[in-house]
Short mmCIF file of C-alpha atoms (C1' of nucleotides) in Angstrom, two decimals:
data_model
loop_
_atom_site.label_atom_id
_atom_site.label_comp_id
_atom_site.label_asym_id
_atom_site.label_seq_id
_atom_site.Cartn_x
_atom_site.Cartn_y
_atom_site.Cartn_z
CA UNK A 1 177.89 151.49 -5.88
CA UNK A 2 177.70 148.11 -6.20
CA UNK A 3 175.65 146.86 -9.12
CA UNK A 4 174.95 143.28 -10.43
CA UNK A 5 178.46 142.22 -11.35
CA UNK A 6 180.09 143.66 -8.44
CA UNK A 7 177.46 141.01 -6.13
CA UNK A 8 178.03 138.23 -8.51
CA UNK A 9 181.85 138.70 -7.36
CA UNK A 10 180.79 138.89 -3.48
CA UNK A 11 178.80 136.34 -3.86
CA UNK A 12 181.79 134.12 -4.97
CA UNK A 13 184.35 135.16 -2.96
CA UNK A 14 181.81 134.69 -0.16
CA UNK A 15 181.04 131.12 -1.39
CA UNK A 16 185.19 130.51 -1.63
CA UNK A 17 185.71 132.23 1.90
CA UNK A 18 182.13 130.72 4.29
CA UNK A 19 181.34 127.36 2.61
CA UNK A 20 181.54 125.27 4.97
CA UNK A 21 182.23 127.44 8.07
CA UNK A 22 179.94 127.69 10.83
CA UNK A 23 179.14 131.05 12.40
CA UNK A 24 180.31 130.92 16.12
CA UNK A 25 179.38 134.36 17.17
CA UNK A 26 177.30 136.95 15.33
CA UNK A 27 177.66 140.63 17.25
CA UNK A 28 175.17 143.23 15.72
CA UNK A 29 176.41 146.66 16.11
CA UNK A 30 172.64 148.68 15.53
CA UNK A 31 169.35 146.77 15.39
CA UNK A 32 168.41 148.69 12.12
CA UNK A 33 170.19 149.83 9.19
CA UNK A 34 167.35 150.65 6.51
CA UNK A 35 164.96 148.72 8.75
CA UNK A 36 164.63 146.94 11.76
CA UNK A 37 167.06 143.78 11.55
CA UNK A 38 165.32 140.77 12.38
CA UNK A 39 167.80 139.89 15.06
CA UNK A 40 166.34 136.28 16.71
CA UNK A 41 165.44 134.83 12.96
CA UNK A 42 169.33 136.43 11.84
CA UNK A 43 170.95 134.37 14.68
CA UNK A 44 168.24 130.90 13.59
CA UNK A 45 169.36 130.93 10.46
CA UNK A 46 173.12 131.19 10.52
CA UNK A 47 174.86 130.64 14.19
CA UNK A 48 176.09 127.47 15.07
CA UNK A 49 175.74 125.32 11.43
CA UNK A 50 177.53 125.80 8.33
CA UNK A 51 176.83 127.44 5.54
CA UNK A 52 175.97 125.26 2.48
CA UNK A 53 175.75 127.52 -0.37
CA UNK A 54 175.91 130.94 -1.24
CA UNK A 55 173.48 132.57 -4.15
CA UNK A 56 172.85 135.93 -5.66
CA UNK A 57 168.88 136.71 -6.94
CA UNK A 58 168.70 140.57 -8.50
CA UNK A 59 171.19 142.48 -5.70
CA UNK A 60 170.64 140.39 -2.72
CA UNK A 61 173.02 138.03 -1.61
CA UNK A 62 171.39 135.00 0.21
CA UNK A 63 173.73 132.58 2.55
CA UNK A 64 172.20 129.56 3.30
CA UNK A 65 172.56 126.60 6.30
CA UNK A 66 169.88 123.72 7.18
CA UNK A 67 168.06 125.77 8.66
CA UNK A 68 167.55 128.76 6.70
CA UNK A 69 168.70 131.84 4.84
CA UNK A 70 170.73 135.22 6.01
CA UNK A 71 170.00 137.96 3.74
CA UNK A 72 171.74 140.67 2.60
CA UNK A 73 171.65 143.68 0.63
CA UNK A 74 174.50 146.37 0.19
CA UNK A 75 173.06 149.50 -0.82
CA UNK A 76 175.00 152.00 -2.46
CA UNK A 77 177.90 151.78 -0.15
CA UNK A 78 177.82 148.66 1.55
CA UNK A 79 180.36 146.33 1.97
CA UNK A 80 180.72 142.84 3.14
CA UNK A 81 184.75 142.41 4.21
CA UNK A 82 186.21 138.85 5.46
CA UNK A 83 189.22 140.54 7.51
CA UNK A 84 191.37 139.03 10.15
CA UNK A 85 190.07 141.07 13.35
CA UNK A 86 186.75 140.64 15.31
CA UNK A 87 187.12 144.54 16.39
CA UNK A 88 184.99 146.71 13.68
CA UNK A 89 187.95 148.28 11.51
CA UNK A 90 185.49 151.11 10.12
CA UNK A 91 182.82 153.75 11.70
CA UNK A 92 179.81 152.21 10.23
CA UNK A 93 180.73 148.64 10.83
CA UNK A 94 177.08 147.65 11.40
CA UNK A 95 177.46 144.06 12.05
CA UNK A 96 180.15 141.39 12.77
CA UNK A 97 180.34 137.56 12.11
CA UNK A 98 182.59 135.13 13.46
CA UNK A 99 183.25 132.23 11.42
CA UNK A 100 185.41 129.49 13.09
CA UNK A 101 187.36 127.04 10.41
CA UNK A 102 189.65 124.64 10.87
CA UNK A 103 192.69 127.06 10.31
CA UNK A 104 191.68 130.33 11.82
CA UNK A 105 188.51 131.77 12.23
CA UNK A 106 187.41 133.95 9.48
CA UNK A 107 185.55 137.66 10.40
CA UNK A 108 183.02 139.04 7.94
CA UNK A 109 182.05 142.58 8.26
CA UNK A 110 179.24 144.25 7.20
CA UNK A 111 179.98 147.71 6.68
CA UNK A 112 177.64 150.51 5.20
CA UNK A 113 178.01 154.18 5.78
CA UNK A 114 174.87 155.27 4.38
CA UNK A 115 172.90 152.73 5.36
CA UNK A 116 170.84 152.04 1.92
CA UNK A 117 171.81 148.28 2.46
CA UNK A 118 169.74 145.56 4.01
CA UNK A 119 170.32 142.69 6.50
CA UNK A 120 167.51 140.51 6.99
CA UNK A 121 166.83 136.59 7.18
CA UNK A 122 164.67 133.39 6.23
CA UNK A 123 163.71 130.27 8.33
CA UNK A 124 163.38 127.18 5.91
CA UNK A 125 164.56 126.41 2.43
CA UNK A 126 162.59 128.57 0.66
CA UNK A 127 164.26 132.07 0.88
CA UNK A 128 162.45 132.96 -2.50
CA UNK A 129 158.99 133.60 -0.32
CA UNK A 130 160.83 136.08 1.92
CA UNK A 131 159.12 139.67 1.10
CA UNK A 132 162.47 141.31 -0.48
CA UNK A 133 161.61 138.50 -3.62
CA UNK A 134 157.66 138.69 -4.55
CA UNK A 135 157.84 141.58 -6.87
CA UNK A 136 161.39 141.27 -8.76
CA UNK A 137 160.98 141.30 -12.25
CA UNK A 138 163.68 138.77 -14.70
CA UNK A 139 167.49 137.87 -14.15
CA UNK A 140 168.66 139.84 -17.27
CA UNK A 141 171.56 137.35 -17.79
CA UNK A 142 169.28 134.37 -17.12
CA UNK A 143 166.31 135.40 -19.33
CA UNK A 144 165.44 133.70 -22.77
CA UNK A 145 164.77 136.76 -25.34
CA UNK A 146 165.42 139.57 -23.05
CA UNK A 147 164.84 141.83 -25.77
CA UNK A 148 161.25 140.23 -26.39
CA UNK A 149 160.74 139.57 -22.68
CA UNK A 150 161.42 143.71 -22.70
CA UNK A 151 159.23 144.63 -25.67
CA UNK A 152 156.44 142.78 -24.08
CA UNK A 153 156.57 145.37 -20.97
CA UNK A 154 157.41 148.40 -23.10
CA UNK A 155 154.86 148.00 -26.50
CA UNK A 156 152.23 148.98 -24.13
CA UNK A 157 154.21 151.58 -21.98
CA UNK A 158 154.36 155.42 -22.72
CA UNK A 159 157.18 155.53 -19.74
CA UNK A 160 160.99 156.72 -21.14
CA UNK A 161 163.27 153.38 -21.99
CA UNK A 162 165.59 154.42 -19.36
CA UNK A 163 162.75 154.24 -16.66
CA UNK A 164 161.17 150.78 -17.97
CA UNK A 165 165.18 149.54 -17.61
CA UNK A 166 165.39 150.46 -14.08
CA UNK A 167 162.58 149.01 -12.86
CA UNK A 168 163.37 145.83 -10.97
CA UNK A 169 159.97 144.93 -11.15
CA UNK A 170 160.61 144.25 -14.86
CA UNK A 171 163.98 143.31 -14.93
CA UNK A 172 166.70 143.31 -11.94
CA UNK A 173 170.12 144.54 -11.60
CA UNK A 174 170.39 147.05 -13.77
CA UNK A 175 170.58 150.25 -12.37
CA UNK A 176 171.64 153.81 -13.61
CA UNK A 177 175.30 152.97 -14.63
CA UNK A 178 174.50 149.74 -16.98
CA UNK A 179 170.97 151.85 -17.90
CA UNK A 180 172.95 154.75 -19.38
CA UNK A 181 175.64 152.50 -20.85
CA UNK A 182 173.58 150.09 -22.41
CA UNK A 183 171.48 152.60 -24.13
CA UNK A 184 174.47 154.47 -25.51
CA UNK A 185 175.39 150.58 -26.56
CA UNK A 186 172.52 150.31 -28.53
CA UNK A 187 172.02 153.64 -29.83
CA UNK A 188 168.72 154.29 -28.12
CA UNK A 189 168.08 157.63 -26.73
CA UNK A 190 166.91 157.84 -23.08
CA UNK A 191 163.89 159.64 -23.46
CA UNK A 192 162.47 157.71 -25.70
CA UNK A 193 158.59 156.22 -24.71
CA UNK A 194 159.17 152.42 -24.34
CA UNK A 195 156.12 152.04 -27.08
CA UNK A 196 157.42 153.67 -29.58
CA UNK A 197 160.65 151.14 -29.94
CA UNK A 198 160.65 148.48 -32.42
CA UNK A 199 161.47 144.97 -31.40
CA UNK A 200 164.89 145.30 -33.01
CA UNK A 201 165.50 148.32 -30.57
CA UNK A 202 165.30 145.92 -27.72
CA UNK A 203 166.76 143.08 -29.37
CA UNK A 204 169.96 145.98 -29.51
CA UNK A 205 169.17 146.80 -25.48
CA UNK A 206 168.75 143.58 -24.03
CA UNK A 207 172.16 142.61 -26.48
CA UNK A 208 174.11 145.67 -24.75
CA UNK A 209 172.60 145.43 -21.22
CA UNK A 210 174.15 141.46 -21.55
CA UNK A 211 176.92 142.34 -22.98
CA UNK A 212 178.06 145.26 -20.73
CA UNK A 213 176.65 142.91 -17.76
CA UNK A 214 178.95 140.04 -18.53
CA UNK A 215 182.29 141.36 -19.32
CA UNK A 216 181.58 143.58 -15.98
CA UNK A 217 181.53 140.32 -14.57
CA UNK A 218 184.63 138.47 -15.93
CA UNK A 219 186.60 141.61 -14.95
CA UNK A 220 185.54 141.21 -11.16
CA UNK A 221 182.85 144.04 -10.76
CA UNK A 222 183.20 147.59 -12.47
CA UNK A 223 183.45 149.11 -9.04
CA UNK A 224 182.59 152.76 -10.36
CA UNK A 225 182.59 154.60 -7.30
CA UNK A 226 182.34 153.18 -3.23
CA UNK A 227 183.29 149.30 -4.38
CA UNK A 228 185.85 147.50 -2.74
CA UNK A 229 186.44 143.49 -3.23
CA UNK A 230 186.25 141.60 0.22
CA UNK A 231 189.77 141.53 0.66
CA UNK A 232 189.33 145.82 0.73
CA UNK A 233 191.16 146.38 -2.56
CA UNK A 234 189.67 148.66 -4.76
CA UNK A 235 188.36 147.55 -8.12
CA UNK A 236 189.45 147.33 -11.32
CA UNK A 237 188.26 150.30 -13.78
CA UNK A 238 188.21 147.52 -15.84
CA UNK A 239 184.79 148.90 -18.06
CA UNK A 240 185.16 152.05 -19.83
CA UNK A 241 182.81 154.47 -19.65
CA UNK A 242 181.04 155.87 -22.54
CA UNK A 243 178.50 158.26 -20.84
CA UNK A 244 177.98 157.82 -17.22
CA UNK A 245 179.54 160.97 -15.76
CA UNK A 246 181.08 162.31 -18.40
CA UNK A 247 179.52 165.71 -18.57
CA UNK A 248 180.78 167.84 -21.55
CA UNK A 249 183.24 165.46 -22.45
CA UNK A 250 183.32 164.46 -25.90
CA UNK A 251 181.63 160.75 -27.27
CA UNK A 252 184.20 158.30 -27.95
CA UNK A 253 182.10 157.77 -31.11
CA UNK A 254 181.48 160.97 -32.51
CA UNK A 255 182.87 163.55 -30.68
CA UNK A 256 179.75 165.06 -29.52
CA UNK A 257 179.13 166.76 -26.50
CA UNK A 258 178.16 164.27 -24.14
CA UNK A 259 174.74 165.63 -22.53
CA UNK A 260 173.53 165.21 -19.31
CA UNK A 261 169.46 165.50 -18.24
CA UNK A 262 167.37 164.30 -15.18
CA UNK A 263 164.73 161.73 -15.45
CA UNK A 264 162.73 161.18 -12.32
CA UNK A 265 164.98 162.33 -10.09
CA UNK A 266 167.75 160.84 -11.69
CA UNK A 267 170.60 161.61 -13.40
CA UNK A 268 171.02 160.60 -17.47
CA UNK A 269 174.08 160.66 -19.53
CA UNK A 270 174.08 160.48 -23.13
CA UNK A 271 175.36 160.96 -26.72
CA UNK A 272 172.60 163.21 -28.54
CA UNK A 273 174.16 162.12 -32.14
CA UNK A 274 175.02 158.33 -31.44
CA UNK A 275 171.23 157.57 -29.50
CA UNK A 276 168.02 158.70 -30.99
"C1'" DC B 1 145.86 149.84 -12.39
"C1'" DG B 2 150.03 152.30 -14.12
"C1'" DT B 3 153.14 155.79 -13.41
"C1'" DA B 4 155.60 159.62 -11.04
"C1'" DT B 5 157.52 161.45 -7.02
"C1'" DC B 6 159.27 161.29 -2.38
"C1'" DT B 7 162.06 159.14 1.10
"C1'" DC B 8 165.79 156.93 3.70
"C1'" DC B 9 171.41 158.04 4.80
"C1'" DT B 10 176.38 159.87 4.89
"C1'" DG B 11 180.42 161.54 2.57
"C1'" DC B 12 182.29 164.20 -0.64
"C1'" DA B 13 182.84 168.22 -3.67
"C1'" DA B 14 181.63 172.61 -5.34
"C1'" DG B 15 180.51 177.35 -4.43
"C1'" DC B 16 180.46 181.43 -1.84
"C1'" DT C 1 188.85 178.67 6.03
"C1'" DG C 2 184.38 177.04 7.09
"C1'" DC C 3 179.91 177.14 6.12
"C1'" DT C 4 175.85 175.62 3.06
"C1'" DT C 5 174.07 173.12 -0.71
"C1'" DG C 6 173.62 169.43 -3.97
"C1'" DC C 7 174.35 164.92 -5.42
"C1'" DA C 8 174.93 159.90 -5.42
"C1'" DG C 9 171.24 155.70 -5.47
"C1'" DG C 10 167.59 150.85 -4.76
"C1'" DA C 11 163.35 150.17 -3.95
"C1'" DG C 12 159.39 150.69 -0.78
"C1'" DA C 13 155.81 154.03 0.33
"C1'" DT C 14 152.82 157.31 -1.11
"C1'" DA C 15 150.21 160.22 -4.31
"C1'" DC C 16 147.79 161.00 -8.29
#
DNA sequence: CGTATCTCCTGCAAGC
DNA sequence: TGCTTGCAGGAGATAC
């Protein structure tokens, strides 16, 4: 699943690979992957003028021209792959873009089996004021304090920690890998209500989400599970895991059991000694 | 209003 | 071996 570091590392590999390339031919291969694709504004924005700049906000990767923004989102299994073919390569090869350069033209693929990603677009500069933007919480690697910018949500929350953490309309990008993680990071346990932390418990989160956030990013992306780089390779196992998915295996800490609950809906892993 | 739960989808793995 | 079942997950929709 791609999570914040893995699109920070799309994001520049697509700003290395499309800057400066102008989409020639955009073929759409289903007019709705999540939702409807807005197919006419898609085409506005990107065909025929080259792309200026390429940014991430939260998970969404925006490319931009003149005239506006395409948008896209990959889900838990999407992929976004610059190959050498126009012909889709893969079964759920949802969408294909032709981008001509002065060497050889370049094809990006969008590719997303189960469909939890999202293509959409924005005419004009301002691709903040498309919908997918008005309700996102922080940048965690971008916000002053975190950890008071946190506490300030979760001193009047009775929610778990975990749950305030995942909540992108608090704080973006962090989702149940880098949740579990940095809570084992900062010795917090998962069920905890976000009021009854002290500051210093958050100043210890937002510390570990960072932390576990940025040296996901200088390795290239974690890619846990689905993630592949553009170029298809596989990633690098580079982060090692202290309590996503390991089930009965034994904390690298302590040596306790390493437990695993469910918290609204979704899975928790964590070290019953090392987080209280 | 805040919070919890449901929903979308496919591929894979476990269990019988 | 081939079926069924459960699980993975972001974030919008819906329900309380």
């Amino acid at each position: 699943m791609p999570e914040l570091p893995e699109v920070e590392t799309v994001v520049k590999s697509l700003a290395a690979t499309c800057q400066g390339l102008t989409a020639t031919e955009i073929k759409f291969y289903r007019k709705d992957i999540r939702e409807p694709i807005p197919i006419p504004q898609f085409r506005k924005a990107l065909l025929k003028q080259a792309v200026v700049s390429v940014e991430r906000r939260s998970k969404y990767i925006i490319m931009n021209t003149k005239t506006g923004s395409a948008i896209f989102h990959l889900g838990m299994s999407g992929q976004l792959l610059a190959l050498k073919s126009k012909k889709p390569q893969f079964k759920h090869t949802h969408l294909v873009m032709t981008f001509t350069g002065e060497a050889q033209n370049i094809y990006l693929h969008f590719v997303d089996p189960r469909r939890f990603g999202r293509i959409s677009a924005h005419l004009g500069e301002a691709w903040e004021q498309h919908p997918f933007f008005g309700q996102l919480g922080c940048e965690p690697l971008e916000q002053r304090s975190l950890g008071t910018y946190l506490w300030n949500y979760g001193k009047k929350s009775n929610r778990p920690i975990k749950s305030l953490l995942m909540d992108s309309k608090v704080v973006v990008g962090i989702g149940n890998i880098y949740a579990c993680e940095s809570l084992f990071l900062a010795g917090v346990h998962p069920e905890r209500s976000a009021a009854s932390l002290s500051p210093k418990d958050y100043q210890a989160i937002a510390a570990a989400a960072k932390k576990t956030l940025r040296l996901a990013i200088k390795a290239g992306g974690t890619s846990i599970k689905d993630f592949k780089s553009m170029e298809g390779k596989s990633g690098y196992f580079a982060i090692s895991l202290n309590v996503y998915g390991r089930s009965d295996e034994s904390c690298n800490i302590c040596g306790n059991s390493i437990g695993h609950i469910k918290q609204s809906g979704r899975s928790t892993w964590f070290c019953g000694l090392c987080q209280k």
